[in-house]
PDB file of C-alpha atoms in Angstrom:
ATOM      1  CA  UNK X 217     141.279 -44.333  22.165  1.00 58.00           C
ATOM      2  CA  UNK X 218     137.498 -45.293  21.973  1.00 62.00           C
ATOM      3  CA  UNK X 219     134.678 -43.294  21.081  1.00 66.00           C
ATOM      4  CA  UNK X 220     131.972 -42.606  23.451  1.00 66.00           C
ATOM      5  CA  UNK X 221     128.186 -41.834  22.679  1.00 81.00           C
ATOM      6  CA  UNK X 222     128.007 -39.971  25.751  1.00 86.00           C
ATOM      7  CA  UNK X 223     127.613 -35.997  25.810  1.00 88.00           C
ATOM      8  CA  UNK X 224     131.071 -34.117  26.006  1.00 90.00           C
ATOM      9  CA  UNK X 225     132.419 -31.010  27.795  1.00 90.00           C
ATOM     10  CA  UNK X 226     132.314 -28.327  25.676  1.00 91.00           C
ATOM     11  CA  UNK X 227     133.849 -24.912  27.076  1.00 92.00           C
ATOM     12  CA  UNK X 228     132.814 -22.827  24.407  1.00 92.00           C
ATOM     13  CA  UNK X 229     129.473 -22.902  25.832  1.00 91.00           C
ATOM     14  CA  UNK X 230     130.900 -21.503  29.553  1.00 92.00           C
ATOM     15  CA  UNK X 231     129.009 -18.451  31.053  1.00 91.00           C
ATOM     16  CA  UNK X 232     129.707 -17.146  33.960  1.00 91.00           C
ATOM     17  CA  UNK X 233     128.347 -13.529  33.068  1.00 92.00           C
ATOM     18  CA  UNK X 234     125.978 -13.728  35.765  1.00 94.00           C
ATOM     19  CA  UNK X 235     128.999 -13.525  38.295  1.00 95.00           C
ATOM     20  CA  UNK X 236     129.818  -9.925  38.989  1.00 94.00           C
ATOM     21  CA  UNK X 237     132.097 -10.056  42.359  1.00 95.00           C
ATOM     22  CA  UNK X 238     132.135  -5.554  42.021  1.00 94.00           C
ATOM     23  CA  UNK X 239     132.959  -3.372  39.588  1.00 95.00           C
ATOM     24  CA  UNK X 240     135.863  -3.415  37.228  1.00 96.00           C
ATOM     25  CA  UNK X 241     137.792  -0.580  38.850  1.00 97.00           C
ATOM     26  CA  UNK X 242     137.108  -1.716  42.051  1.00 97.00           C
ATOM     27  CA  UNK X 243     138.776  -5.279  41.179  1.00 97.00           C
ATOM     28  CA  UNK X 244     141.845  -3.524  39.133  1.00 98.00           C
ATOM     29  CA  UNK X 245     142.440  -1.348  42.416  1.00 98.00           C
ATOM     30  CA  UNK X 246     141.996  -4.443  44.312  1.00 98.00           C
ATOM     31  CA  UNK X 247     144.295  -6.553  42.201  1.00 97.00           C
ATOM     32  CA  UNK X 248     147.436  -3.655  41.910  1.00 98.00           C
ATOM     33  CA  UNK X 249     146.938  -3.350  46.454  1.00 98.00           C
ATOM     34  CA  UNK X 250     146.592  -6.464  46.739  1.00 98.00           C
ATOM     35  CA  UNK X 251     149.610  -7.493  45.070  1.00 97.00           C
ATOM     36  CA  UNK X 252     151.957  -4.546  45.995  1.00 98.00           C
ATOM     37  CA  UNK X 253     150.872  -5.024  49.756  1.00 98.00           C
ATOM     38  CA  UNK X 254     149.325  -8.370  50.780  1.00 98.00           C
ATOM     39  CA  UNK X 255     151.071 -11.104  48.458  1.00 98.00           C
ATOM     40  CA  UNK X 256     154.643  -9.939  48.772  1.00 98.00           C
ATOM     41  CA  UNK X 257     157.414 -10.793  50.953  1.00 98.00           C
ATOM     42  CA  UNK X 258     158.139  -7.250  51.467  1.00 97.00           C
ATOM     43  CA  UNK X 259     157.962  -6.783  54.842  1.00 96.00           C
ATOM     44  CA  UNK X 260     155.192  -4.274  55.421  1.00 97.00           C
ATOM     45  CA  UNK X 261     153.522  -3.960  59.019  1.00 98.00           C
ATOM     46  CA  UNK X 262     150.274  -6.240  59.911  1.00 98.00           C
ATOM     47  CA  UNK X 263     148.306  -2.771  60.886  1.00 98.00           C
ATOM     48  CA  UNK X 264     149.092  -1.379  57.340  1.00 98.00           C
ATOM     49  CA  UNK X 265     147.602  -5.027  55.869  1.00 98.00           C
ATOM     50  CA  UNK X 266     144.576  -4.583  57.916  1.00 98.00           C
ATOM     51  CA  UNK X 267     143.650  -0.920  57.114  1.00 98.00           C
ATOM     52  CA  UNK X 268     144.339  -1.651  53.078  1.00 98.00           C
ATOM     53  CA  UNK X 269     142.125  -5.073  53.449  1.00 98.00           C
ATOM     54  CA  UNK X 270     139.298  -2.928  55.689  1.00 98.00           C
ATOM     55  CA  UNK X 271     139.152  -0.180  52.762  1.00 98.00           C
ATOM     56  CA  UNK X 272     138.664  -2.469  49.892  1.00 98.00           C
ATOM     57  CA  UNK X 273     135.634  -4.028  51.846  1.00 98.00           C
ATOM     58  CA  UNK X 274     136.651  -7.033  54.452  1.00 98.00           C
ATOM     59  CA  UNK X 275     135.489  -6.798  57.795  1.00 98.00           C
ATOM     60  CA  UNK X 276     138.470  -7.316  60.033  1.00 98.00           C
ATOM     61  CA  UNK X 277     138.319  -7.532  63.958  1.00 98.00           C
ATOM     62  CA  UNK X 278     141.382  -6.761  66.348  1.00 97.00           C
ATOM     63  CA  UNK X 279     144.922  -8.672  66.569  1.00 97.00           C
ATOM     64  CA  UNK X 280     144.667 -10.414  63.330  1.00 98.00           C
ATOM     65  CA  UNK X 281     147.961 -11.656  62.028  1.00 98.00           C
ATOM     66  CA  UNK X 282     148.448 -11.468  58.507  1.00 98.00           C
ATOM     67  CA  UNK X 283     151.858 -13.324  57.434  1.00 98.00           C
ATOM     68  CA  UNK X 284     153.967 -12.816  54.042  1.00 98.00           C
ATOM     69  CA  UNK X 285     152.279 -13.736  50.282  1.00 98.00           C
ATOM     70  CA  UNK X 286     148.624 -13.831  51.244  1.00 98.00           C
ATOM     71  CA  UNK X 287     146.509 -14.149  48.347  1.00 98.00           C
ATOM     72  CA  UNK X 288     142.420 -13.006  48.290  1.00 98.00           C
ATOM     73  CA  UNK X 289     140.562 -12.425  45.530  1.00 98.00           C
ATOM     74  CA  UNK X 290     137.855 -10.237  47.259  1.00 98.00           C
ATOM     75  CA  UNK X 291     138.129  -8.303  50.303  1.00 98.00           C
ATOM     76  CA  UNK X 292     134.919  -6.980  50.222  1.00 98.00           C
ATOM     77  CA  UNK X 293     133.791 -11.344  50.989  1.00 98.00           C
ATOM     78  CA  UNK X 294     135.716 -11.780  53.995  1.00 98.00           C
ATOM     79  CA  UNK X 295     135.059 -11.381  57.490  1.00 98.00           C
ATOM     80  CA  UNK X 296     138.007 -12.121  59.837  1.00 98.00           C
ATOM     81  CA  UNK X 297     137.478 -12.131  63.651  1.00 98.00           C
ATOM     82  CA  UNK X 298     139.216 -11.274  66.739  1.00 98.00           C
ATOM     83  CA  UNK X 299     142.955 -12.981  67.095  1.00 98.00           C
ATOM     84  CA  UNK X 300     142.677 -14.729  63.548  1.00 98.00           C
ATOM     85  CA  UNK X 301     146.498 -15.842  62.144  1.00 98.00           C
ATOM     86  CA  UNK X 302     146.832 -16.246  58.402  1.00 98.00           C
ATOM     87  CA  UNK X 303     149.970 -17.937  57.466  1.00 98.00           C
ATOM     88  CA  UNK X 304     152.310 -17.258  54.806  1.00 98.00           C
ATOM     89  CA  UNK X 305     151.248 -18.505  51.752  1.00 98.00           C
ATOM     90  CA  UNK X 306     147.607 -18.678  52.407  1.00 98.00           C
ATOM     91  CA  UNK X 307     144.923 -18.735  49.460  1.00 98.00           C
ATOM     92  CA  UNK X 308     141.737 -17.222  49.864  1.00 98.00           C
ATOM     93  CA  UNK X 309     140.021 -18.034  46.895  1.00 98.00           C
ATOM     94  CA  UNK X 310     136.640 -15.739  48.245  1.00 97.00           C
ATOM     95  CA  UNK X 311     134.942 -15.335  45.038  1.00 98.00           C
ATOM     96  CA  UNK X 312     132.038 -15.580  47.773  1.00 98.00           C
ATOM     97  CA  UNK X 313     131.871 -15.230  51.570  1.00 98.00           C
ATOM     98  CA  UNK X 314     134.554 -16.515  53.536  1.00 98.00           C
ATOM     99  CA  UNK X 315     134.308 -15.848  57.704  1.00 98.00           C
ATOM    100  CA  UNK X 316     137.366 -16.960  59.298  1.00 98.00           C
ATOM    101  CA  UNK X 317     136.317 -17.135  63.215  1.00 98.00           C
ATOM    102  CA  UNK X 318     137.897 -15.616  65.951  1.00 98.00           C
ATOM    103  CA  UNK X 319     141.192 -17.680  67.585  1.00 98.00           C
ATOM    104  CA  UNK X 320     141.584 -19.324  64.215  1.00 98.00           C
ATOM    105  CA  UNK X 321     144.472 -20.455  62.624  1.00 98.00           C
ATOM    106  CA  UNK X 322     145.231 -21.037  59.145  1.00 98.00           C
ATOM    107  CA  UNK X 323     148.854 -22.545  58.248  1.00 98.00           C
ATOM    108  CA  UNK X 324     151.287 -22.055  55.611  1.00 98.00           C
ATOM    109  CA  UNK X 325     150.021 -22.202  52.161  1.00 98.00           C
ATOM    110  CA  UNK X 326     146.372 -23.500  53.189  1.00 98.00           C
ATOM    111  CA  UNK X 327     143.293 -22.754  50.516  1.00 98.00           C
ATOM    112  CA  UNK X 328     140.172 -21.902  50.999  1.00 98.00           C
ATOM    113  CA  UNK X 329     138.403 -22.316  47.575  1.00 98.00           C
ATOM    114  CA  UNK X 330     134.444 -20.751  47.227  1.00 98.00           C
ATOM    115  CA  UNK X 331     133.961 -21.905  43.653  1.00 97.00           C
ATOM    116  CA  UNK X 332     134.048 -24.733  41.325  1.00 95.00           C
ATOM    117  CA  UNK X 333     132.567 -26.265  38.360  1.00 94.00           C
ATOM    118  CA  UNK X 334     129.680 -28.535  37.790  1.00 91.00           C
ATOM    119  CA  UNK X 335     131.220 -31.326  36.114  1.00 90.00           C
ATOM    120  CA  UNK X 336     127.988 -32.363  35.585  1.00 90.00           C
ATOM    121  CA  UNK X 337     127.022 -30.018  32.910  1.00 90.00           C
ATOM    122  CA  UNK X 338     128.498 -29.563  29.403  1.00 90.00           C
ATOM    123  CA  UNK X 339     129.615 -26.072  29.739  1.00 91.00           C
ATOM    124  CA  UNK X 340     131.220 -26.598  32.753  1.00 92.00           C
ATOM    125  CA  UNK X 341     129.583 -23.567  34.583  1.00 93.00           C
ATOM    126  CA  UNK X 342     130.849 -22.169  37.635  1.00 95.00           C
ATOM    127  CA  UNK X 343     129.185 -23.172  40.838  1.00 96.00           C
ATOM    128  CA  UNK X 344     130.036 -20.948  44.294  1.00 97.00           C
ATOM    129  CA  UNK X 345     129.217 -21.598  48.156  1.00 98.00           C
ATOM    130  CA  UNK X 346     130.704 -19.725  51.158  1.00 98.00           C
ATOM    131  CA  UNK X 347     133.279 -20.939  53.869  1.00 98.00           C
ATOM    132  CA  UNK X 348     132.893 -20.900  57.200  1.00 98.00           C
ATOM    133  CA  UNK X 349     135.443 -21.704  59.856  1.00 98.00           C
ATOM    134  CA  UNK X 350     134.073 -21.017  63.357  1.00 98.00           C
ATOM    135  CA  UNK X 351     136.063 -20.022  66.515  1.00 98.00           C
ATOM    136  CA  UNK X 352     139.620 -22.012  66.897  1.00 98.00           C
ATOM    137  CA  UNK X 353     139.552 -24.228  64.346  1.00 98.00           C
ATOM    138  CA  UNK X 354     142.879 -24.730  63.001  1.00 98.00           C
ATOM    139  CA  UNK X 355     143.316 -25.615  59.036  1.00 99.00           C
ATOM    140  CA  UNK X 356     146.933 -27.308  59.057  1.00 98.00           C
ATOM    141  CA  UNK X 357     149.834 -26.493  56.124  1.00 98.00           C
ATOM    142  CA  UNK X 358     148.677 -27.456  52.606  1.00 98.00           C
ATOM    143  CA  UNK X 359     145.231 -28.146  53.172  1.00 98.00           C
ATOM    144  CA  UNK X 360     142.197 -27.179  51.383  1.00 98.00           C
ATOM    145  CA  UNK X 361     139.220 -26.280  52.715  1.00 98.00           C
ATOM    146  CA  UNK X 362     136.366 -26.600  49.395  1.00 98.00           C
ATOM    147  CA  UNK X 363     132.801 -24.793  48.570  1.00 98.00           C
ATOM    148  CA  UNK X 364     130.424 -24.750  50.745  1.00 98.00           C
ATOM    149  CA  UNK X 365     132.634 -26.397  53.557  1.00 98.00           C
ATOM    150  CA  UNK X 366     131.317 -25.050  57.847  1.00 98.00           C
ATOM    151  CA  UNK X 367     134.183 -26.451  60.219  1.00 98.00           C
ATOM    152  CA  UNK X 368     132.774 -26.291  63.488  1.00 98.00           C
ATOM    153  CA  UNK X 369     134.174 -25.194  66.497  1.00 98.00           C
ATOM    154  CA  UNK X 370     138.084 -25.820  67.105  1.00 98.00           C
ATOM    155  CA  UNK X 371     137.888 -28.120  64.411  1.00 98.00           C
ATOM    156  CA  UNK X 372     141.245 -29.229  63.277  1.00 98.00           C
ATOM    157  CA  UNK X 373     141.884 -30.198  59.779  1.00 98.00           C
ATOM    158  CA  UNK X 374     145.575 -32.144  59.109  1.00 98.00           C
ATOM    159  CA  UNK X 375     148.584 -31.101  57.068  1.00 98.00           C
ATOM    160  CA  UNK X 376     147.309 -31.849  53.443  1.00 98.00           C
ATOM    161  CA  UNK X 377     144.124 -32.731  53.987  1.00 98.00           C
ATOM    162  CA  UNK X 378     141.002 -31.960  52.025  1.00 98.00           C
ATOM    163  CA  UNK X 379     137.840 -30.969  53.610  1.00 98.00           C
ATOM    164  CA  UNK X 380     134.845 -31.681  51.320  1.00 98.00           C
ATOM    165  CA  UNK X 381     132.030 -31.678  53.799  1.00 98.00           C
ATOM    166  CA  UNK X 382     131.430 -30.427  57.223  1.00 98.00           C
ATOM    167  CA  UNK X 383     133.763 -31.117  59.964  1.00 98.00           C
ATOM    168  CA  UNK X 384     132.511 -31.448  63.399  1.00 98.00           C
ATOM    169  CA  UNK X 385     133.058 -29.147  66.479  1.00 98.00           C
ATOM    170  CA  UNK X 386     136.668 -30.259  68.005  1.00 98.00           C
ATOM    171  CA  UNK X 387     136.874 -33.465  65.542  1.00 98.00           C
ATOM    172  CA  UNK X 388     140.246 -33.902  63.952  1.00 98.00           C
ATOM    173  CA  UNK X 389     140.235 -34.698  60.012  1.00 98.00           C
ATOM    174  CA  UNK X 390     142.508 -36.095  57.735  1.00 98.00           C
ATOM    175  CA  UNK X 391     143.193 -37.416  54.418  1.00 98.00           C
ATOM    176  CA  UNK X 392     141.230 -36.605  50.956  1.00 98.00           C
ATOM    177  CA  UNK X 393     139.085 -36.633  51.519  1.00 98.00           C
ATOM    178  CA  UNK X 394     139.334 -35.759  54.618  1.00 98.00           C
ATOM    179  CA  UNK X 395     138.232 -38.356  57.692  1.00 98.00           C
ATOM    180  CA  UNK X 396     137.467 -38.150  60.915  1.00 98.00           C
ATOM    181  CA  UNK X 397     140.245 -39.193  63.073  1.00 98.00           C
ATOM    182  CA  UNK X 398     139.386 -38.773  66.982  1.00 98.00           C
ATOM    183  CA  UNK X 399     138.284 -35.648  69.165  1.00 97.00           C
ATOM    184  CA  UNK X 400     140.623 -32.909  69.726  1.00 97.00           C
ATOM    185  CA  UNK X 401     141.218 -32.799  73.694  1.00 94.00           C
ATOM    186  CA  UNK X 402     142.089 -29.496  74.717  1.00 92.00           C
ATOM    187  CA  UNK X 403     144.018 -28.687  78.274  1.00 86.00           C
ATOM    188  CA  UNK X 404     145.041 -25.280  79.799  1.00 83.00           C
ATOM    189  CA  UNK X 405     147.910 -27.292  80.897  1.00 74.00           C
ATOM    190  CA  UNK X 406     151.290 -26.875  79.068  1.00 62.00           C
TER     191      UNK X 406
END
């Protein structure tokens, strides 16, 4: 393998002590409630979810669903509004604001990722930007949704996909990363 003049990553020089996402018992409480009540499969009722997520911080409006093995790293960074369904499996990688609008739907092992790294710089620092996914927009099974990342209004992003920049109100995306694909049509109809 060749040599390269150019600079190199060098982790040792990673600092991220500037981040402080609450105190250090408030994250241990977090992390034992979290685990014993919101990513398990054991079966405990949505209401009991909501009130341990609405202690630790998150602002929760009414008729959420919250589904088996949820994962959030901060409830104290998320805002969830009225009639919000978050699948089984979901990732809510908040180490910064996350507001999941009302009528929204996110699917079966979806992420929503606040933070990443500047590959730009040699000690690969940590860089964070919120989420926001307005009312009825619909992230599909396995997709991501990265920093920084506003899906508009009924926005619909496709089993998979990626979302790396802003997708329009009631545009359909796919791909990664992800595309435009055509308008979401919407009908009372059945």
């Amino acid at each position: 393998m060749e040599k390269t003049s150019q600079p190199q990553t060098d982790l040792s020089k990673y600092n991220n002590s500037w981040y402080q996402p609450g105190g250090w018992l408030r994250r241990f409480g977090w992390h034992l409630a979290g685990r014993v009540f919101i990513n398990t499969y054991f079966p405990y009722p949505v209401a009991m979810k909501v009130a341990i997520l609405r202690f630790f911080g998150a602002k929760i409006a009414v008729d959420v669903m919250i589904k088996p093995k949820v994962n959030i790293k901060y409830p104290w960074f998320l805002t969830i509004e009225k009639n919000a369904w978050i699948g089984e499996k979901v990732w809510i990688d908040n180490l910064t604001v996350v507001t999941i609008g009302a009528n929204s739907c996110l699917s079966q092992g979806a992420m929503l990722l606040t933070g990443n790294h500047d590959y730009k710089s040699l000690g690969f620092e940590l860089r964070l930007a919120p989420i926001v996914l307005e009312a009825g927009v619909w992230i599909g099974a396995q997709a991501v949704v990265c920093p920084g990342v506003v899906c508009a209004s009924h926005a619909v992003l496709s089993v998979g996909s990626v979302a790396t920049k802003n997708l329009d109100a009631y545009g359909i995306y796919g791909g990664n990363p992800a595309q435009f694909i055509r308008n979401r049509n919407m009908s009372d109809e059945n």
